[in-house]
Tab-separated table of C-alpha atoms and ligand atoms in Angstrom:
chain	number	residue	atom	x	y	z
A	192	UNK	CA	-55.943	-8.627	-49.721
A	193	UNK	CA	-55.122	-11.539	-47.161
A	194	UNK	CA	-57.337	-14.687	-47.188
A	195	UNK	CA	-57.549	-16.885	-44.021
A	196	UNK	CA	-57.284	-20.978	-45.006
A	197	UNK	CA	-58.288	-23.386	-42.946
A	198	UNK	CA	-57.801	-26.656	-44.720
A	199	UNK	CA	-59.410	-29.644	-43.998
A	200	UNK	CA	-57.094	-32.693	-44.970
A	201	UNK	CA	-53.660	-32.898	-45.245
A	202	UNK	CA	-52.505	-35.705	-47.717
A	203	UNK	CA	-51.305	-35.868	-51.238
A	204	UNK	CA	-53.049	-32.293	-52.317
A	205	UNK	CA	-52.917	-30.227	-49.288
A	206	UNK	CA	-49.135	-31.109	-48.632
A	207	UNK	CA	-49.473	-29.826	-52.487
A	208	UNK	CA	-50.638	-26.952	-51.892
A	209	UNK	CA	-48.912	-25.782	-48.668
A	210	UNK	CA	-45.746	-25.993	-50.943
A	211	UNK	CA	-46.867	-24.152	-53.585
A	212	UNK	CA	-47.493	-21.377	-51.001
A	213	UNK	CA	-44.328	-22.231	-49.517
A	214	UNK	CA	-42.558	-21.601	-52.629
A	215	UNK	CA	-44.709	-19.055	-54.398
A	216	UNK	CA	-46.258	-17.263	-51.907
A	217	UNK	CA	-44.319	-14.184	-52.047
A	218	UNK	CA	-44.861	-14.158	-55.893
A	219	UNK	CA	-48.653	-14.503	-55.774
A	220	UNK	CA	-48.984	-11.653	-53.218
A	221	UNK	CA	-46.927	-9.599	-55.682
A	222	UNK	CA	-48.476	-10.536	-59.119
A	223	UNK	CA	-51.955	-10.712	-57.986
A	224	UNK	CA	-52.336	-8.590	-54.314
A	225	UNK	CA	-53.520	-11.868	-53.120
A	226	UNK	CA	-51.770	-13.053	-49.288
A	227	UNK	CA	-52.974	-16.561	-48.899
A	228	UNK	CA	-52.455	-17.563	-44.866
A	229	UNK	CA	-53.342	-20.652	-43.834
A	230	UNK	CA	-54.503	-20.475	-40.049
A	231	UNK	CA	-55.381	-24.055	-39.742
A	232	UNK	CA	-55.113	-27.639	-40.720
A	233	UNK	CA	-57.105	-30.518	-39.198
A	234	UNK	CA	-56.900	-34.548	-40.647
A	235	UNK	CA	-58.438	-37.565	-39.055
A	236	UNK	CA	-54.903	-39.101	-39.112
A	237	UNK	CA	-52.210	-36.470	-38.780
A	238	UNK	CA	-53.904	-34.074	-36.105
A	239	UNK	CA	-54.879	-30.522	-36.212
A	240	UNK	CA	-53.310	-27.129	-35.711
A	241	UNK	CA	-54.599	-23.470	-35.627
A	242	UNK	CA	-53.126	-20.538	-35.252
A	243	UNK	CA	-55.058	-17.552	-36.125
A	244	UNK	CA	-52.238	-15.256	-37.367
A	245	UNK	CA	-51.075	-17.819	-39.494
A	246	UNK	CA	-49.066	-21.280	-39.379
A	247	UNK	CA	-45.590	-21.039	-41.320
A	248	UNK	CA	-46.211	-23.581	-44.259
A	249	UNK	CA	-41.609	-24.459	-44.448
A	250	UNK	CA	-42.376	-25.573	-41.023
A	251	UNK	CA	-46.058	-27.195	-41.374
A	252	UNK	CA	-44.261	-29.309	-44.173
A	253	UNK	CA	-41.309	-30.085	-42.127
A	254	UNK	CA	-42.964	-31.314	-39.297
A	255	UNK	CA	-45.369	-33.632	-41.250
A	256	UNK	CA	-42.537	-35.266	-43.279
A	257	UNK	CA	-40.148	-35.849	-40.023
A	258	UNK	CA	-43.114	-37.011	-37.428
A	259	UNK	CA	-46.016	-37.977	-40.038
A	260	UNK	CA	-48.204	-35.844	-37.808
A	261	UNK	CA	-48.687	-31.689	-37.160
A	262	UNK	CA	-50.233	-31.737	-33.911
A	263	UNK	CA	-46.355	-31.610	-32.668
A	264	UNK	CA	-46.015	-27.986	-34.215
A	265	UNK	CA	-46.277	-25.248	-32.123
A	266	UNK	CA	-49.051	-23.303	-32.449
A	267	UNK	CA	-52.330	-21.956	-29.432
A	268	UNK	CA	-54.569	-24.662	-30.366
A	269	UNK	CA	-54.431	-28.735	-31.142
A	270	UNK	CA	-56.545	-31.265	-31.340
A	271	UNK	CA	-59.360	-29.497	-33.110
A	272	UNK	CA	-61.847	-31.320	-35.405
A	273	UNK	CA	-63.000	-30.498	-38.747
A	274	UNK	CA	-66.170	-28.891	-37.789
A	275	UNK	CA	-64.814	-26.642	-34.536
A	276	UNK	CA	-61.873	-25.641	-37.137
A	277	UNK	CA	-64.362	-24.225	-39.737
A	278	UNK	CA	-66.299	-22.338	-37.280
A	279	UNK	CA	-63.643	-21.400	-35.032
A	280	UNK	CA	-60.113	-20.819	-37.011
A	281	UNK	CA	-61.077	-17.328	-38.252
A	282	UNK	CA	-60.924	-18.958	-42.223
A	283	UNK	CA	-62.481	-16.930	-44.698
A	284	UNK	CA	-61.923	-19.738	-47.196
A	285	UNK	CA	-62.684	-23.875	-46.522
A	286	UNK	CA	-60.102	-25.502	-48.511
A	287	UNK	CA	-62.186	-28.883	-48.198
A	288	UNK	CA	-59.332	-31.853	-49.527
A	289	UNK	CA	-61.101	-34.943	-47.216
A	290	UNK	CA	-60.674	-38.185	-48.767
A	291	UNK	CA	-63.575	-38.972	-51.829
A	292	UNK	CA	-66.415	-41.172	-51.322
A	293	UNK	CA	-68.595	-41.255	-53.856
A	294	UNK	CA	-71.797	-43.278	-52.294
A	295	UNK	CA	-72.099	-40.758	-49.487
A	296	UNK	CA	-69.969	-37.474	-50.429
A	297	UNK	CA	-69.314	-37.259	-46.436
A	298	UNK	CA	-67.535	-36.321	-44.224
A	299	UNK	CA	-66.524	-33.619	-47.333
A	300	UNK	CA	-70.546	-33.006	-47.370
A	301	UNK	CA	-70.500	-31.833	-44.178
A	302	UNK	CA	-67.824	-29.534	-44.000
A	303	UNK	CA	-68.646	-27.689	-46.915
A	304	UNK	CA	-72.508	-27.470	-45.666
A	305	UNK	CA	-70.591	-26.000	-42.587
A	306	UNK	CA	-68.743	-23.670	-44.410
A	307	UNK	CA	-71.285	-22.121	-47.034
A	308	UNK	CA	-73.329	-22.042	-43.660
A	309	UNK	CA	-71.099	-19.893	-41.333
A	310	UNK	CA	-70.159	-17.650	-44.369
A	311	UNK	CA	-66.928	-19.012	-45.580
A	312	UNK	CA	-66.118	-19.579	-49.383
A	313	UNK	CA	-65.175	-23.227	-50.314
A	314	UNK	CA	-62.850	-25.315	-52.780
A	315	UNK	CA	-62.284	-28.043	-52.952
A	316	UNK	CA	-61.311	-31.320	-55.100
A	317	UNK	CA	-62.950	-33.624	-53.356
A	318	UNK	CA	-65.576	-35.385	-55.886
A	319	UNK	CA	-67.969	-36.935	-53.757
A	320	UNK	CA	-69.706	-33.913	-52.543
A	321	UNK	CA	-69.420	-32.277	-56.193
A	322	UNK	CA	-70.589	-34.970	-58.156
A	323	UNK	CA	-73.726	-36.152	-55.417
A	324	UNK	CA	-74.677	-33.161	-54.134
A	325	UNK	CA	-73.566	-29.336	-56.312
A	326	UNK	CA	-77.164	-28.272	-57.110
A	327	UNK	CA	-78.059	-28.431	-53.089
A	328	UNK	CA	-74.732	-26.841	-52.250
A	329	UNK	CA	-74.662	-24.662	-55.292
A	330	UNK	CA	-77.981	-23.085	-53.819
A	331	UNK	CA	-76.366	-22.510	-50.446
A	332	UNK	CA	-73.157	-20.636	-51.483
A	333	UNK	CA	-75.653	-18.452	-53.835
A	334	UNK	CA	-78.000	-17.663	-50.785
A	335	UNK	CA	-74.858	-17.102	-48.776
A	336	UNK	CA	-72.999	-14.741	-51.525
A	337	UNK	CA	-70.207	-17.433	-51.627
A	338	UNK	CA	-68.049	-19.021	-53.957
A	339	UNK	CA	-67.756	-22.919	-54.614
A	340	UNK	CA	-64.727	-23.812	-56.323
A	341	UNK	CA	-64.222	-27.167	-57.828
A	342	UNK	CA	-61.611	-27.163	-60.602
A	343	UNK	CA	-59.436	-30.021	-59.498
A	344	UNK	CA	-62.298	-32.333	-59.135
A	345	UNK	CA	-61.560	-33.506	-62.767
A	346	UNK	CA	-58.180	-32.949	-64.530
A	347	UNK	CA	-56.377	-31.815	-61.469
A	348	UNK	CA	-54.827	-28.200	-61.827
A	349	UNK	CA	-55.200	-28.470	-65.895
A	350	UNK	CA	-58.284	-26.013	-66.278
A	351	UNK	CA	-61.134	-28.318	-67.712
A	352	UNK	CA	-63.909	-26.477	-65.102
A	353	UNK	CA	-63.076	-23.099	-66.156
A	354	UNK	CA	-62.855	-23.726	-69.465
A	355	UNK	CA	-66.112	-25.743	-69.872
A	356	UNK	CA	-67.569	-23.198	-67.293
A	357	UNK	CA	-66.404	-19.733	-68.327
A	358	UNK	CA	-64.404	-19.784	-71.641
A	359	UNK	CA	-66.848	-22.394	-73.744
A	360	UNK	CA	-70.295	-21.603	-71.841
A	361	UNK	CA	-71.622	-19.614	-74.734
A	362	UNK	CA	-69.725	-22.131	-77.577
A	363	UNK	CA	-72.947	-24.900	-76.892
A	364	UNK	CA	-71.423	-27.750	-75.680
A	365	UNK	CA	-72.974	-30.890	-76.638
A	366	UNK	CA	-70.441	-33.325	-76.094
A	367	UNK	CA	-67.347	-33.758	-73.855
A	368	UNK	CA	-65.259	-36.892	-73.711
A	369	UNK	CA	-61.449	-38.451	-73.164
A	370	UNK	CA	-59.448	-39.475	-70.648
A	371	UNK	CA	-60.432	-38.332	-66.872
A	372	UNK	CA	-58.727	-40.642	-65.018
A	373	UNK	CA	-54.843	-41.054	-64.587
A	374	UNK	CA	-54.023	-44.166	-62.139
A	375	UNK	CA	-56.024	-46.388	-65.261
A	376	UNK	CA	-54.472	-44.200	-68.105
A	377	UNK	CA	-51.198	-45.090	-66.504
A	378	UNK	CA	-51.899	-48.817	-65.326
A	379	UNK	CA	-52.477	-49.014	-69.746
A	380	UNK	CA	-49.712	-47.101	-70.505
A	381	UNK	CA	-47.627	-49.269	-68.132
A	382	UNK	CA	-49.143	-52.365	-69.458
A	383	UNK	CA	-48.433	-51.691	-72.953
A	384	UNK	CA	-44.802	-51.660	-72.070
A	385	UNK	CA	-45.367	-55.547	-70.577
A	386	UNK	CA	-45.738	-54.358	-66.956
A	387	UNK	CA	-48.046	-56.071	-65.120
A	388	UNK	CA	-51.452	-55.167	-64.207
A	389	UNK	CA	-50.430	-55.193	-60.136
A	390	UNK	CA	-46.727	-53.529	-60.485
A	391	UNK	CA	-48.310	-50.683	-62.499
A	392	UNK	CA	-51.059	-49.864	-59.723
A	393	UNK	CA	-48.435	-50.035	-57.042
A	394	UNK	CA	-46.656	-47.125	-59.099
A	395	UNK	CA	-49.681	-45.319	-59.466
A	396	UNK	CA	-50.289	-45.875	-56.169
A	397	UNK	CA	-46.737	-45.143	-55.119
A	398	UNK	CA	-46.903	-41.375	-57.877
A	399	UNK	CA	-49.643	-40.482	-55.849
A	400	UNK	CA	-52.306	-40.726	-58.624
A	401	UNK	CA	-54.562	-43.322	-57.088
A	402	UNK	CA	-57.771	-42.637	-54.906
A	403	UNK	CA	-57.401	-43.993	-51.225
A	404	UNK	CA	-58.811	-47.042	-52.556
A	405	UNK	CA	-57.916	-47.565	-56.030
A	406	UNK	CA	-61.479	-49.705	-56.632
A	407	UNK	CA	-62.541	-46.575	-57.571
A	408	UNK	CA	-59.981	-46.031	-59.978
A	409	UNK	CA	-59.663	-49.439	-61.444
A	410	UNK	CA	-63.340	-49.632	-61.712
A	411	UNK	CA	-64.062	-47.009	-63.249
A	412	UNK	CA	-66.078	-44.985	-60.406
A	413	UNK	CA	-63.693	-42.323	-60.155
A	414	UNK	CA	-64.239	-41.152	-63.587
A	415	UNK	CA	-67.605	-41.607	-64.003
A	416	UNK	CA	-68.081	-39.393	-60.540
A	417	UNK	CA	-66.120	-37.097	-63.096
A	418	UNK	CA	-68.743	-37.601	-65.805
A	419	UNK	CA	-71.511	-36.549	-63.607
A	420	UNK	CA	-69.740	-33.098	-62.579
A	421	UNK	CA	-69.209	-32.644	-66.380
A	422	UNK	CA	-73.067	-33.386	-67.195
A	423	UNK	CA	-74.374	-31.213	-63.964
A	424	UNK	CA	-71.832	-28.254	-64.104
A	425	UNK	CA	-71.301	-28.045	-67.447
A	426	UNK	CA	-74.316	-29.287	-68.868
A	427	UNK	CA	-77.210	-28.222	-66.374
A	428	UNK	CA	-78.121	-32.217	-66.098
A	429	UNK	CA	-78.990	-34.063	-63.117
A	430	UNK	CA	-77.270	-37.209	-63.641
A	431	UNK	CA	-76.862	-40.007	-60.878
A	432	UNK	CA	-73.852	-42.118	-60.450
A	433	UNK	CA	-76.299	-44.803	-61.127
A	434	UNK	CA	-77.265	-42.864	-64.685
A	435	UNK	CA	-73.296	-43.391	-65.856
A	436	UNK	CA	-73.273	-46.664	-68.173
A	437	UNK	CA	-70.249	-47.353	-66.589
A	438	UNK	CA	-67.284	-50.007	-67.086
A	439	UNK	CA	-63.354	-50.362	-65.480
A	440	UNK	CA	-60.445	-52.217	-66.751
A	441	UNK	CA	-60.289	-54.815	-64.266
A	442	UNK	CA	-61.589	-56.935	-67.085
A	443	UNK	CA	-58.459	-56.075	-69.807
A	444	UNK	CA	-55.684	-58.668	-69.763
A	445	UNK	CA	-52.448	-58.535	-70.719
A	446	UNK	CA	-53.227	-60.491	-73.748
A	447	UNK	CA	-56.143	-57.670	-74.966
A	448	UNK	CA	-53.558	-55.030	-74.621
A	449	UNK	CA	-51.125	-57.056	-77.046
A	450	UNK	CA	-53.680	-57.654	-79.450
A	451	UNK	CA	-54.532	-54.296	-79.656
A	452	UNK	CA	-50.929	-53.395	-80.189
A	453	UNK	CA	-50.404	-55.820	-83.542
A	454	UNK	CA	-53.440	-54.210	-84.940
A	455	UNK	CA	-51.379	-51.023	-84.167
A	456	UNK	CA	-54.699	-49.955	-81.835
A	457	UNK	CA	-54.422	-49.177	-78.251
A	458	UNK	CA	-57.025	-49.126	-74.930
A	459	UNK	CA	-57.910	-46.363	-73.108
A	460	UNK	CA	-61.053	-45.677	-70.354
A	461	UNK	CA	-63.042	-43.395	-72.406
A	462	UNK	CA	-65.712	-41.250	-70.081
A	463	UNK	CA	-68.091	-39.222	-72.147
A	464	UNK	CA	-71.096	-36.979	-71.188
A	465	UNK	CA	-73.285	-36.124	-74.293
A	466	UNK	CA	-76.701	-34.030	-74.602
A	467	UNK	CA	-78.774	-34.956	-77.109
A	468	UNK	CA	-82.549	-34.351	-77.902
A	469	UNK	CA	-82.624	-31.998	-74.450
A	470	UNK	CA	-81.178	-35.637	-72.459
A	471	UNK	CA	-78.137	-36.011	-71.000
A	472	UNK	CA	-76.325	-39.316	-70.997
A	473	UNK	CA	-73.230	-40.066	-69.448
A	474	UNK	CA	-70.540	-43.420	-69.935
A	475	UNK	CA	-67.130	-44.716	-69.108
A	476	UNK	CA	-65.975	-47.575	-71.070
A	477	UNK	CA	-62.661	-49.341	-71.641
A	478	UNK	CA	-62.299	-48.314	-75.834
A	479	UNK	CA	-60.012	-49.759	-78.484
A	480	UNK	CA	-58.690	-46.584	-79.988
A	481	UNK	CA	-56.626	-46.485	-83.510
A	482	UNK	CA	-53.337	-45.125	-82.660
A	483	UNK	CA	-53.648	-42.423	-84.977
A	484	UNK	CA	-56.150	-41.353	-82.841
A	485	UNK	CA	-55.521	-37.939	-80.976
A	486	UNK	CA	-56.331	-39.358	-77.886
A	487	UNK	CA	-53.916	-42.549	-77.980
A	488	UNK	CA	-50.940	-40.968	-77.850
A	489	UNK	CA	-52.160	-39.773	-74.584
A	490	UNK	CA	-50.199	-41.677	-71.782
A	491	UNK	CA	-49.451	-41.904	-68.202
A	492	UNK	CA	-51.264	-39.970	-65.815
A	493	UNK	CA	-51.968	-37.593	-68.114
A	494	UNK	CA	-55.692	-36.381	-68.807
A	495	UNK	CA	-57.132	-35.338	-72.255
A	496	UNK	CA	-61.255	-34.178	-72.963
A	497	UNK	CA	-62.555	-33.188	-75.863
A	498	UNK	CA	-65.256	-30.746	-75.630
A	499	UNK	CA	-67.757	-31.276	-78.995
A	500	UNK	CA	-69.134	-27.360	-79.316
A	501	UNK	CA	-71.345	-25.737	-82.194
A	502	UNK	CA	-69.307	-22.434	-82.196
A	503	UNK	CA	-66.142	-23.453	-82.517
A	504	UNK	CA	-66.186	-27.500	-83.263
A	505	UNK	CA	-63.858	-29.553	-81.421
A	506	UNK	CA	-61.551	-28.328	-78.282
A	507	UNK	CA	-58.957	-30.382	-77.089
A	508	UNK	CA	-57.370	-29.726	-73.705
A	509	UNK	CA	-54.610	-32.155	-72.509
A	510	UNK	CA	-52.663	-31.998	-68.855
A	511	UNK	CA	-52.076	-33.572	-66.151
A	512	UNK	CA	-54.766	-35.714	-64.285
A	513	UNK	CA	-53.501	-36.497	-60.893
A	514	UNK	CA	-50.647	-35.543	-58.611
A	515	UNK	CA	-49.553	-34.175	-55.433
A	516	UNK	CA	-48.788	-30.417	-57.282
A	517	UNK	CA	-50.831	-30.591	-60.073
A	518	UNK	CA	-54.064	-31.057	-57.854
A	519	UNK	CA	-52.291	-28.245	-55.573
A	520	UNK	CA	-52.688	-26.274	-58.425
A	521	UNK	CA	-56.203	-26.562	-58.940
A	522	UNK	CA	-56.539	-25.017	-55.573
A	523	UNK	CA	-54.225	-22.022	-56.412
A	524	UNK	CA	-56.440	-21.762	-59.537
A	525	UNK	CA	-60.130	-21.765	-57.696
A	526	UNK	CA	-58.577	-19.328	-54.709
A	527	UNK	CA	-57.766	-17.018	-57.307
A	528	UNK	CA	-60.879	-16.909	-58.911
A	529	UNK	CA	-62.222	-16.358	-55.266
A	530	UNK	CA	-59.868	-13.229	-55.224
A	531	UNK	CA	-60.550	-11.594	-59.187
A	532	UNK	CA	-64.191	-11.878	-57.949
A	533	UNK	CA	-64.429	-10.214	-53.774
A	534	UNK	CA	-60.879	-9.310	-53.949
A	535	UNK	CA	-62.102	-5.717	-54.567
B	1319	LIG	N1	-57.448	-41.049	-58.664
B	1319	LIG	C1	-57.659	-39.970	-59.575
B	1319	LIG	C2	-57.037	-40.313	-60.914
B	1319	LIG	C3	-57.067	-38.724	-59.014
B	1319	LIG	O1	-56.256	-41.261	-60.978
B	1319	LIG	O2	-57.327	-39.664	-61.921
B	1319	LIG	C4	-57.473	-37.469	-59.712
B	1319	LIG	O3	-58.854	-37.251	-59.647
């Protein structure tokens, strides 16, 4: 079965994901029948290309990395924007990777209204729209018969969505917390080894793990937009960013990291959504952590979330958090699921 991507953005994750199909692409269409074509690729910065019978992805990554830009690949049409290439590329699928703003969810908002509205499944890993706006566009795709796939929106491609989602829906989750954002879990882990505070944020920034504007990281915005997707979409809540009690680690100096370390205790930016009495509350909070505790010895950019359930007690799933691949991934992961469930 082929599946037409048009994908709107084209930094870290998309350049992700068009090498993953570079590299895998035969494989996938031979494990899982599943021929994933991109036909076009539109950013505010880089330009846009479409070609309906699909754009070679060796050549769309080529291009990028020698000019910085793909409207110099040759394909029938240029200089589309985001909305003329969802309603005119011939994309079954709106592989929505915009950059995240989480006071407005736009311009990802709009193209995935766009989408669910002309027909076309979605995914994407962009959190504003997810975390402002799922129940409105949730309705949509179900009026529309289409799927909304969000998986990389928290723990990149490790699968913390499907999991909460599919495997541990019927476990009663009543708590999930850990560590759901990487660029701060790093800038610690960094820290700890007597890097400073602005050298480890340029690395982050550098790895590829930091938001466009790593406020959001630093402050702690980033994960609590991740706490509200875990409360609505996993929980059934209707939580606000204003709702998460919510706290960075701009605040932590060197010196609080080093007295953490002589009491042999580490920090880490703790988000955690919990239902209790029928409420939902959600917080992200820098937390002194003993470092016996399971999730202290989790550094880097890696991600960790423990999910609190009555079945089955306490599940831990630990993976990566950010990255170019790793959020590629989650894409892989979300058009698959698109595929096991219309790929008939
Ligand atoms: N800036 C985010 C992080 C990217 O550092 O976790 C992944 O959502």
């Amino acid at each position: 079965m082929q599946y037409k991507l048009a994908i709107i953005g084209f930094g870290n994750v998309g350049q992700g994901l068009v090498q993953i199909l570079r590299d895998k692409g035969t494989e996938l269409s031979k494990q899982f029948g599943a021929d994933f074509r991109i036909v076009a690729i539109c950013d505010l910065l880089k330009g846009s290309v479409c070609n309906p019978s699909g754009l070679d992805p060796a050549t769309l990554l080529d291009v990028v990395a020698a000019t910085g830009k793909i409207e110099t690949m040759s394909a029938p049409h240029h200089g589309w924007d985001a909305l003329r290439t969802i309603a005119e590329s011939g994309a079954d699928v709106v592989v929505e990777l915009s950059y995240t703003d989480l006071k407005t969810g736009e311009p990802a908002l709009t193209h995935l209204r766009a989408a669910l509205n002309a027909g076309k499944h979605v995914v994407t890993t962009n959190k504003g729209p997810i975390a402002l706006h799922y129940a409105e566009l949730k309705k949509l795709a179900d009026a529309k018969g289409m799927e909304i796939g969000a998986e990389g929106t928290v723990m990149s491609g490790t699968p913390s969505m499907r999991l909460g989602l599919e495997l541990l829906a019927a476990a009663g989750v009543s708590r999930v917390q850990g560590i759901i954002n990487g660029t701060t879990n790093y800038i610690l882990t960094q820290m700890e080894s007597g890097m400073t505070y602005a050298d480890a944020l340029n690395e982050a920034q550098a790895k590829g793990y930091a938001e466009a504007d790593p406020t959001g990281d630093v402050e702690g915005y980033d994960a609590a937009g991740k706490a509200v997707i875990l409360a609505n979409l996993l929980m059934g809540a209707t939580l606000t960013m204003n709702d998460v009690d919510r706290t960075g680690i701009t605040g932590l100096t060197l010196q609080d990291i080093e007295s953490a370390k002589a009491k042999d205790e580490r920090w880490k930016l703790i988000g955690k959504v919990e239902k209790s009495g029928g409420k939902v509350s959600a917080s992200v909070k820098p937390t002194r952590l003993p470092v016996t505790h399971p999730l202290a010895s989790v550094g880097g950019a890696t991600n960790a979330l423990t999910f609190t359930t009555d079945l089955l007690g306490d599940v831990t799933l630990i993976g990566p958090g950010a990255g170019r691949l790793e959020t590629g991934y989650a894409v892989l992961g979300d058009l698959l699921a698109i595929h096991r469930r219309f790929g008939k």
